[in-house]
Amino acid sequence: MITRLKDRDSLVLVGSVLGLGVLLWLMSAPLAMLPAPVGPAADQFSAGALMTIQLTLVSGISGLVLGVLAALGKLSHLPPLRWLADFYVWVIRGTPLLLQILFVYFALPEISPKLQLNEFWTAVIALSMNVGAYNAEAIRAGINAVPTGQVEAARSLGLSKFYTFLDVTLPQAVRISLPPLASNLIALLKDSSLAYAIGVVELSMVSSRVQASSFQPFPVFITVAAVYLALTTTFTQFAGALERKLAVGKR
């Protein structure tokens, strides 16, 4: 039974990745068959979806690293590190994402001209910092949920603090934190639509342009909603299969 579950979840994991690739590759074909204004702009919708995925994946990976570092800072015995991590999480979770994107785009270059970045990397930095703050709380809860007996056993076997954390604590903390981390990633995919505010040509920017040129908002918004639903469904299936696979391993 467990073997069948592993096999089924492995197929779902591989199928989700392949499905996402096929979806992005062939998206323009069915959209091109739709009447105006969607059909003539099929390539724009496909390119916008690809940009949305790029923003989500790059920001998601960066946000996971930031989340681990911030979680370690919040659990640190050194007060300055703990205060810095608390301040980061407090500020990011207490301010709107749109304000954070605009701050990185407009204010950081005023503080330091060397921080002048293009629109894509500006959005990546803001989205990474935002999702990193939420990941930090999820990972911190996961680290606290790891039984201390396992840490003590690893230390008694001669593992250093670093390898005990890397080989024992972190894998279990990530597995425990996987459901909220998956929810944060799916929320990130939808939140990436705010990157349109600084000119990133993702799905929301494409829909705004097509709607403005055609004055037909209904088919445009329905199309964009359908694309987002397809993308979030693929991410949800992948996260669900990964969660079940790790849970099976836990048994």
PDB file of C-alpha atoms in Angstrom:
ATOM      1  CA  MET A   1       0.000   0.000   0.000  1.00  0.00           C
ATOM      2  CA  ILE A   2       2.808   2.413   0.960  1.00  0.00           C
ATOM      3  CA  THR A   3       4.710   1.483  -2.211  1.00  0.00           C
ATOM      4  CA  ARG A   4       1.647   2.218  -4.333  1.00  0.00           C
ATOM      5  CA  LEU A   5       1.233   5.590  -2.603  1.00  0.00           C
ATOM      6  CA  LYS A   6       4.887   6.425  -3.267  1.00  0.00           C
ATOM      7  CA  ASP A   7       4.528   5.428  -6.927  1.00  0.00           C
ATOM      8  CA  ARG A   8       1.335   7.428  -7.381  1.00  0.00           C
ATOM      9  CA  ASP A   9       2.769  10.517  -5.726  1.00  0.00           C
ATOM     10  CA  SER A  10       5.972  10.210  -7.762  1.00  0.00           C
ATOM     11  CA  LEU A  11       3.865  10.145 -10.921  1.00  0.00           C
ATOM     12  CA  VAL A  12       1.953  13.209  -9.724  1.00  0.00           C
ATOM     13  CA  LEU A  13       5.214  15.044  -8.982  1.00  0.00           C
ATOM     14  CA  VAL A  14       6.661  14.279 -12.414  1.00  0.00           C
ATOM     15  CA  GLY A  15       3.312  14.912 -14.095  1.00  0.00           C
ATOM     16  CA  SER A  16       2.933  18.293 -12.402  1.00  0.00           C
ATOM     17  CA  VAL A  17       6.333  19.467 -13.618  1.00  0.00           C
ATOM     18  CA  LEU A  18       5.739  18.144 -17.136  1.00  0.00           C
ATOM     19  CA  GLY A  19       2.204  19.536 -17.116  1.00  0.00           C
ATOM     20  CA  LEU A  20       3.477  22.991 -16.206  1.00  0.00           C
ATOM     21  CA  GLY A  21       5.998  22.859 -19.038  1.00  0.00           C
ATOM     22  CA  VAL A  22       3.407  21.658 -21.545  1.00  0.00           C
ATOM     23  CA  LEU A  23       0.929  24.262 -20.315  1.00  0.00           C
ATOM     24  CA  LEU A  24       3.411  27.088 -20.886  1.00  0.00           C
ATOM     25  CA  TRP A  25       4.596  25.640 -24.208  1.00  0.00           C
ATOM     26  CA  LEU A  26       1.170  25.048 -25.750  1.00  0.00           C
ATOM     27  CA  MET A  27      -0.825  27.803 -24.060  1.00  0.00           C
ATOM     28  CA  SER A  28      -0.847  30.118 -27.044  1.00  0.00           C
ATOM     29  CA  ALA A  29      -2.345  27.455 -29.364  1.00  0.00           C
ATOM     30  CA  PRO A  30      -5.814  27.137 -27.738  1.00  0.00           C
ATOM     31  CA  LEU A  31      -5.904  30.839 -26.870  1.00  0.00           C
ATOM     32  CA  ALA A  32      -5.234  31.722 -30.525  1.00  0.00           C
ATOM     33  CA  MET A  33      -8.486  29.966 -31.505  1.00  0.00           C
ATOM     34  CA  LEU A  34     -10.555  32.259 -29.277  1.00  0.00           C
ATOM     35  CA  PRO A  35     -12.221  35.353 -30.776  1.00  0.00           C
ATOM     36  CA  ALA A  36     -10.839  38.861 -30.315  1.00  0.00           C
ATOM     37  CA  PRO A  37      -9.502  40.349 -28.152  1.00  0.00           C
ATOM     38  CA  VAL A  38      -8.013  37.152 -26.621  1.00  0.00           C
ATOM     39  CA  GLY A  39      -7.100  35.261 -29.814  1.00  0.00           C
ATOM     40  CA  PRO A  40      -4.904  37.934 -31.453  1.00  0.00           C
ATOM     41  CA  ALA A  41      -3.091  38.449 -28.112  1.00  0.00           C
ATOM     42  CA  ALA A  42      -2.483  34.734 -27.428  1.00  0.00           C
ATOM     43  CA  ASP A  43       1.304  35.063 -27.628  1.00  0.00           C
ATOM     44  CA  GLN A  44       1.215  37.973 -25.158  1.00  0.00           C
ATOM     45  CA  PHE A  45      -0.785  35.912 -22.638  1.00  0.00           C
ATOM     46  CA  SER A  46       1.641  33.005 -23.044  1.00  0.00           C
ATOM     47  CA  ALA A  47       4.670  35.262 -22.510  1.00  0.00           C
ATOM     48  CA  GLY A  48       2.967  36.862 -19.497  1.00  0.00           C
ATOM     49  CA  ALA A  49       2.314  33.445 -17.944  1.00  0.00           C
ATOM     50  CA  LEU A  50       5.964  32.493 -18.466  1.00  0.00           C
ATOM     51  CA  MET A  51       7.082  35.707 -16.752  1.00  0.00           C
ATOM     52  CA  THR A  52       4.694  34.989 -13.847  1.00  0.00           C
ATOM     53  CA  ILE A  53       6.227  31.530 -13.393  1.00  0.00           C
ATOM     54  CA  GLN A  54       9.757  32.936 -13.547  1.00  0.00           C
ATOM     55  CA  LEU A  55       8.939  35.522 -10.884  1.00  0.00           C
ATOM     56  CA  THR A  56       7.339  32.869  -8.677  1.00  0.00           C
ATOM     57  CA  LEU A  57      10.125  30.291  -8.915  1.00  0.00           C
ATOM     58  CA  VAL A  58      13.059  32.694  -8.477  1.00  0.00           C
ATOM     59  CA  SER A  59      11.346  34.561  -5.643  1.00  0.00           C
ATOM     60  CA  GLY A  60      10.146  31.313  -4.060  1.00  0.00           C
ATOM     61  CA  ILE A  61      13.660  29.830  -3.884  1.00  0.00           C
ATOM     62  CA  SER A  62      15.155  33.092  -2.589  1.00  0.00           C
ATOM     63  CA  GLY A  63      12.305  33.441  -0.102  1.00  0.00           C
ATOM     64  CA  LEU A  64      12.928  29.924   1.220  1.00  0.00           C
ATOM     65  CA  VAL A  65      16.593  30.750   1.892  1.00  0.00           C
ATOM     66  CA  LEU A  66      15.590  34.031   3.546  1.00  0.00           C
ATOM     67  CA  GLY A  67      12.978  32.210   5.604  1.00  0.00           C
ATOM     68  CA  VAL A  68      15.519  29.698   6.924  1.00  0.00           C
ATOM     69  CA  LEU A  69      17.977  32.478   7.823  1.00  0.00           C
ATOM     70  CA  ALA A  70      15.280  34.587   9.503  1.00  0.00           C
ATOM     71  CA  ALA A  71      13.952  31.565  11.413  1.00  0.00           C
ATOM     72  CA  LEU A  72      17.466  30.822  12.691  1.00  0.00           C
ATOM     73  CA  GLY A  73      17.819  34.481  13.646  1.00  0.00           C
ATOM     74  CA  LYS A  74      14.572  34.408  15.612  1.00  0.00           C
ATOM     75  CA  LEU A  75      15.757  31.288  17.464  1.00  0.00           C
ATOM     76  CA  SER A  76      19.292  32.593  18.005  1.00  0.00           C
ATOM     77  CA  HIS A  77      20.736  33.019  21.475  1.00  0.00           C
ATOM     78  CA  LEU A  78      22.420  36.231  20.294  1.00  0.00           C
ATOM     79  CA  PRO A  79      20.074  39.153  21.028  1.00  0.00           C
ATOM     80  CA  PRO A  80      21.190  41.342  18.048  1.00  0.00           C
ATOM     81  CA  LEU A  81      20.430  38.545  15.568  1.00  0.00           C
ATOM     82  CA  ARG A  82      17.110  37.852  17.245  1.00  0.00           C
ATOM     83  CA  TRP A  83      16.167  41.532  17.232  1.00  0.00           C
ATOM     84  CA  LEU A  84      17.170  41.906  13.567  1.00  0.00           C
ATOM     85  CA  ALA A  85      15.096  38.884  12.520  1.00  0.00           C
ATOM     86  CA  ASP A  86      12.127  40.048  14.606  1.00  0.00           C
ATOM     87  CA  PHE A  87      12.355  43.516  13.060  1.00  0.00           C
ATOM     88  CA  TYR A  88      12.502  42.088   9.512  1.00  0.00           C
ATOM     89  CA  VAL A  89       9.456  39.854  10.018  1.00  0.00           C
ATOM     90  CA  TRP A  90       7.561  42.611  11.843  1.00  0.00           C
ATOM     91  CA  VAL A  91       8.123  45.219   9.131  1.00  0.00           C
ATOM     92  CA  ILE A  92       7.447  42.958   6.148  1.00  0.00           C
ATOM     93  CA  ARG A  93       4.303  41.343   7.594  1.00  0.00           C
ATOM     94  CA  GLY A  94       2.980  44.709   8.768  1.00  0.00           C
ATOM     95  CA  THR A  95       3.220  46.589   5.470  1.00  0.00           C
ATOM     96  CA  PRO A  96       1.503  46.024   2.094  1.00  0.00           C
ATOM     97  CA  LEU A  97       3.393  44.117  -0.591  1.00  0.00           C
ATOM     98  CA  LEU A  98       2.668  46.827  -3.156  1.00  0.00           C
ATOM     99  CA  LEU A  99       4.375  49.399  -0.907  1.00  0.00           C
ATOM    100  CA  GLN A 100       7.400  47.093  -0.546  1.00  0.00           C
ATOM    101  CA  ILE A 101       7.686  46.735  -4.340  1.00  0.00           C
ATOM    102  CA  LEU A 102       7.467  50.495  -4.852  1.00  0.00           C
ATOM    103  CA  PHE A 103       9.980  51.080  -2.031  1.00  0.00           C
ATOM    104  CA  VAL A 104      12.561  48.766  -3.630  1.00  0.00           C
ATOM    105  CA  TYR A 105      11.944  50.299  -7.068  1.00  0.00           C
ATOM    106  CA  PHE A 106      11.909  54.006  -6.154  1.00  0.00           C
ATOM    107  CA  ALA A 107      13.476  54.461  -2.698  1.00  0.00           C
ATOM    108  CA  LEU A 108      16.468  52.105  -2.712  1.00  0.00           C
ATOM    109  CA  PRO A 109      18.133  53.859  -5.708  1.00  0.00           C
ATOM    110  CA  GLU A 110      17.720  57.140  -3.799  1.00  0.00           C
ATOM    111  CA  ILE A 111      19.548  55.616  -0.815  1.00  0.00           C
ATOM    112  CA  SER A 112      22.280  54.056  -2.960  1.00  0.00           C
ATOM    113  CA  PRO A 113      22.545  54.573  -6.761  1.00  0.00           C
ATOM    114  CA  LYS A 114      24.302  51.207  -6.996  1.00  0.00           C
ATOM    115  CA  LEU A 115      20.997  49.561  -6.089  1.00  0.00           C
ATOM    116  CA  GLN A 116      19.410  50.609  -9.401  1.00  0.00           C
ATOM    117  CA  LEU A 117      17.962  47.347 -10.764  1.00  0.00           C
ATOM    118  CA  ASN A 118      15.709  46.482 -13.677  1.00  0.00           C
ATOM    119  CA  GLU A 119      12.026  45.804 -13.135  1.00  0.00           C
ATOM    120  CA  PHE A 120      12.320  42.010 -12.991  1.00  0.00           C
ATOM    121  CA  TRP A 121      14.996  41.884 -10.283  1.00  0.00           C
ATOM    122  CA  THR A 122      13.307  44.668  -8.339  1.00  0.00           C
ATOM    123  CA  ALA A 123      10.148  42.558  -8.216  1.00  0.00           C
ATOM    124  CA  VAL A 124      12.160  39.448  -7.297  1.00  0.00           C
ATOM    125  CA  ILE A 125      13.811  41.219  -4.338  1.00  0.00           C
ATOM    126  CA  ALA A 126      10.517  42.587  -3.008  1.00  0.00           C
ATOM    127  CA  LEU A 127       8.638  39.305  -3.473  1.00  0.00           C
ATOM    128  CA  SER A 128      11.502  37.283  -1.940  1.00  0.00           C
ATOM    129  CA  MET A 129      11.631  39.481   1.146  1.00  0.00           C
ATOM    130  CA  ASN A 130       7.857  39.327   1.510  1.00  0.00           C
ATOM    131  CA  VAL A 131       7.476  35.560   1.220  1.00  0.00           C
ATOM    132  CA  GLY A 132      10.678  35.071   3.267  1.00  0.00           C
ATOM    133  CA  ALA A 133       9.065  36.732   6.287  1.00  0.00           C
ATOM    134  CA  TYR A 134       6.073  34.393   6.115  1.00  0.00           C
ATOM    135  CA  ASN A 135       8.319  31.368   5.502  1.00  0.00           C
ATOM    136  CA  ALA A 136      10.351  32.316   8.579  1.00  0.00           C
ATOM    137  CA  GLU A 137       7.374  31.826  10.891  1.00  0.00           C
ATOM    138  CA  ALA A 138       6.480  28.501   9.260  1.00  0.00           C
ATOM    139  CA  ILE A 139      10.058  27.181   9.457  1.00  0.00           C
ATOM    140  CA  ARG A 140      10.509  28.433  13.025  1.00  0.00           C
ATOM    141  CA  ALA A 141       7.413  26.473  14.047  1.00  0.00           C
ATOM    142  CA  GLY A 142       8.797  23.425  12.244  1.00  0.00           C
ATOM    143  CA  ILE A 143      12.173  23.672  14.009  1.00  0.00           C
ATOM    144  CA  ASN A 144      10.454  23.985  17.388  1.00  0.00           C
ATOM    145  CA  ALA A 145       8.384  20.875  16.579  1.00  0.00           C
ATOM    146  CA  VAL A 146      11.452  18.642  16.079  1.00  0.00           C
ATOM    147  CA  PRO A 147      11.864  16.492  19.227  1.00  0.00           C
ATOM    148  CA  THR A 148      14.868  17.601  21.270  1.00  0.00           C
ATOM    149  CA  GLY A 149      15.729  13.954  21.903  1.00  0.00           C
ATOM    150  CA  GLN A 150      16.716  13.541  18.234  1.00  0.00           C
ATOM    151  CA  VAL A 151      19.034  16.545  18.447  1.00  0.00           C
ATOM    152  CA  GLU A 152      20.609  15.215  21.642  1.00  0.00           C
ATOM    153  CA  ALA A 153      21.026  11.771  20.055  1.00  0.00           C
ATOM    154  CA  ALA A 154      22.757  13.290  17.022  1.00  0.00           C
ATOM    155  CA  ARG A 155      25.099  15.286  19.255  1.00  0.00           C
ATOM    156  CA  SER A 156      25.870  12.194  21.340  1.00  0.00           C
ATOM    157  CA  LEU A 157      26.911  10.408  18.135  1.00  0.00           C
ATOM    158  CA  GLY A 158      29.528  13.084  17.557  1.00  0.00           C
ATOM    159  CA  LEU A 159      27.797  15.330  15.032  1.00  0.00           C
ATOM    160  CA  SER A 160      28.641  19.002  15.307  1.00  0.00           C
ATOM    161  CA  LYS A 161      25.917  21.619  15.820  1.00  0.00           C
ATOM    162  CA  PHE A 162      26.109  22.540  12.138  1.00  0.00           C
ATOM    163  CA  TYR A 163      25.690  18.993  10.809  1.00  0.00           C
ATOM    164  CA  THR A 164      23.068  18.204  13.434  1.00  0.00           C
ATOM    165  CA  PHE A 165      21.022  21.099  12.144  1.00  0.00           C
ATOM    166  CA  LEU A 166      21.731  20.327   8.465  1.00  0.00           C
ATOM    167  CA  ASP A 167      21.148  16.552   8.588  1.00  0.00           C
ATOM    168  CA  VAL A 168      18.637  16.128  11.432  1.00  0.00           C
ATOM    169  CA  THR A 169      16.755  19.302  12.314  1.00  0.00           C
ATOM    170  CA  LEU A 170      16.348  21.085   8.964  1.00  0.00           C
ATOM    171  CA  PRO A 171      14.942  18.141   6.911  1.00  0.00           C
ATOM    172  CA  GLN A 172      12.320  17.430   9.572  1.00  0.00           C
ATOM    173  CA  ALA A 173      11.513  21.109  10.033  1.00  0.00           C
ATOM    174  CA  VAL A 174      10.964  21.545   6.286  1.00  0.00           C
ATOM    175  CA  ARG A 175       8.777  18.431   6.183  1.00  0.00           C
ATOM    176  CA  ILE A 176       6.666  19.689   9.088  1.00  0.00           C
ATOM    177  CA  SER A 177       6.504  23.165   7.551  1.00  0.00           C
ATOM    178  CA  LEU A 178       5.675  21.973   4.048  1.00  0.00           C
ATOM    179  CA  PRO A 179       1.883  22.699   4.113  1.00  0.00           C
ATOM    180  CA  PRO A 180       2.272  26.391   5.117  1.00  0.00           C
ATOM    181  CA  LEU A 181       5.301  26.741   2.802  1.00  0.00           C
ATOM    182  CA  ALA A 182       3.214  25.411  -0.099  1.00  0.00           C
ATOM    183  CA  SER A 183       0.428  27.857   0.763  1.00  0.00           C
ATOM    184  CA  ASN A 184       2.968  30.701   0.813  1.00  0.00           C
ATOM    185  CA  LEU A 185       4.268  29.660  -2.629  1.00  0.00           C
ATOM    186  CA  ILE A 186       0.772  29.604  -4.120  1.00  0.00           C
ATOM    187  CA  ALA A 187       0.025  32.996  -2.548  1.00  0.00           C
ATOM    188  CA  LEU A 188       3.314  34.229  -4.034  1.00  0.00           C
ATOM    189  CA  LEU A 189       2.216  33.179  -7.512  1.00  0.00           C
ATOM    190  CA  LYS A 190      -0.914  35.320  -7.185  1.00  0.00           C
ATOM    191  CA  ASP A 191       0.921  38.179  -5.440  1.00  0.00           C
ATOM    192  CA  SER A 192       3.389  38.369  -8.340  1.00  0.00           C
ATOM    193  CA  SER A 193       0.589  40.152 -10.219  1.00  0.00           C
ATOM    194  CA  LEU A 194       1.515  43.296  -8.244  1.00  0.00           C
ATOM    195  CA  ALA A 195       4.773  43.471 -10.224  1.00  0.00           C
ATOM    196  CA  TYR A 196       2.752  45.120 -12.967  1.00  0.00           C
ATOM    197  CA  ALA A 197       2.948  48.338 -10.878  1.00  0.00           C
ATOM    198  CA  ILE A 198       6.611  48.780 -11.861  1.00  0.00           C
ATOM    199  CA  GLY A 199       6.194  47.659 -15.464  1.00  0.00           C
ATOM    200  CA  VAL A 200       6.975  43.930 -15.350  1.00  0.00           C
ATOM    201  CA  VAL A 201       5.110  42.370 -18.274  1.00  0.00           C
ATOM    202  CA  GLU A 202       3.466  39.465 -16.475  1.00  0.00           C
ATOM    203  CA  LEU A 203      -0.118  38.223 -16.759  1.00  0.00           C
ATOM    204  CA  SER A 204      -1.792  41.208 -15.071  1.00  0.00           C
ATOM    205  CA  MET A 205       0.159  43.689 -17.200  1.00  0.00           C
ATOM    206  CA  VAL A 206      -0.810  41.788 -20.369  1.00  0.00           C
ATOM    207  CA  SER A 207      -4.466  41.747 -19.356  1.00  0.00           C
ATOM    208  CA  SER A 208      -4.348  45.469 -18.612  1.00  0.00           C
ATOM    209  CA  ARG A 209      -2.852  46.232 -22.015  1.00  0.00           C
ATOM    210  CA  VAL A 210      -5.270  44.019 -23.938  1.00  0.00           C
ATOM    211  CA  GLN A 211      -8.266  45.327 -22.005  1.00  0.00           C
ATOM    212  CA  ALA A 212      -7.194  48.939 -22.538  1.00  0.00           C
ATOM    213  CA  SER A 213      -6.783  48.468 -26.288  1.00  0.00           C
ATOM    214  CA  SER A 214      -9.977  46.484 -26.845  1.00  0.00           C
ATOM    215  CA  PHE A 215     -12.339  47.952 -24.220  1.00  0.00           C
ATOM    216  CA  GLN A 216     -13.599  44.398 -23.634  1.00  0.00           C
ATOM    217  CA  PRO A 217     -12.740  43.567 -20.017  1.00  0.00           C
ATOM    218  CA  PHE A 218     -14.969  40.495 -19.571  1.00  0.00           C
ATOM    219  CA  PRO A 219     -13.223  38.003 -21.942  1.00  0.00           C
ATOM    220  CA  VAL A 220      -9.811  39.308 -20.898  1.00  0.00           C
ATOM    221  CA  PHE A 221     -10.413  38.883 -17.173  1.00  0.00           C
ATOM    222  CA  ILE A 222     -12.001  35.437 -17.679  1.00  0.00           C
ATOM    223  CA  THR A 223      -8.960  34.331 -19.671  1.00  0.00           C
ATOM    224  CA  VAL A 224      -6.478  35.605 -17.074  1.00  0.00           C
ATOM    225  CA  ALA A 225      -8.472  33.990 -14.245  1.00  0.00           C
ATOM    226  CA  ALA A 226      -8.459  30.664 -16.132  1.00  0.00           C
ATOM    227  CA  VAL A 227      -4.686  30.848 -16.641  1.00  0.00           C
ATOM    228  CA  TYR A 228      -4.079  31.628 -12.954  1.00  0.00           C
ATOM    229  CA  LEU A 229      -6.378  28.749 -11.952  1.00  0.00           C
ATOM    230  CA  ALA A 230      -4.437  26.364 -14.205  1.00  0.00           C
ATOM    231  CA  LEU A 231      -1.115  27.497 -12.748  1.00  0.00           C
ATOM    232  CA  THR A 232      -2.222  27.384  -9.094  1.00  0.00           C
ATOM    233  CA  THR A 233      -3.829  23.967  -9.630  1.00  0.00           C
ATOM    234  CA  THR A 234      -0.548  22.617 -10.994  1.00  0.00           C
ATOM    235  CA  PHE A 235       1.375  24.044  -8.028  1.00  0.00           C
ATOM    236  CA  THR A 236      -1.215  22.665  -5.583  1.00  0.00           C
ATOM    237  CA  GLN A 237      -1.016  19.169  -7.084  1.00  0.00           C
ATOM    238  CA  PHE A 238       2.792  19.246  -6.895  1.00  0.00           C
ATOM    239  CA  ALA A 239       2.814  20.449  -3.277  1.00  0.00           C
ATOM    240  CA  GLY A 240       0.159  17.935  -2.242  1.00  0.00           C
ATOM    241  CA  ALA A 241       2.038  15.012  -3.805  1.00  0.00           C
ATOM    242  CA  LEU A 242       5.325  16.149  -2.229  1.00  0.00           C
ATOM    243  CA  GLU A 243       3.649  16.468   1.170  1.00  0.00           C
ATOM    244  CA  ARG A 244       2.126  12.975   0.936  1.00  0.00           C
ATOM    245  CA  LYS A 245       5.406  11.494  -0.258  1.00  0.00           C
ATOM    246  CA  LEU A 246       7.333  12.955   2.677  1.00  0.00           C
ATOM    247  CA  ALA A 247       4.558  11.963   5.077  1.00  0.00           C
ATOM    248  CA  VAL A 248       4.709   8.373   3.796  1.00  0.00           C
ATOM    249  CA  GLY A 249       8.441   8.379   4.422  1.00  0.00           C
ATOM    250  CA  LYS A 250       7.767   9.551   7.959  1.00  0.00           C
ATOM    251  CA  ARG A 251       5.765   6.449   8.732  1.00  0.00           C
TER     252      ARG A 251
END
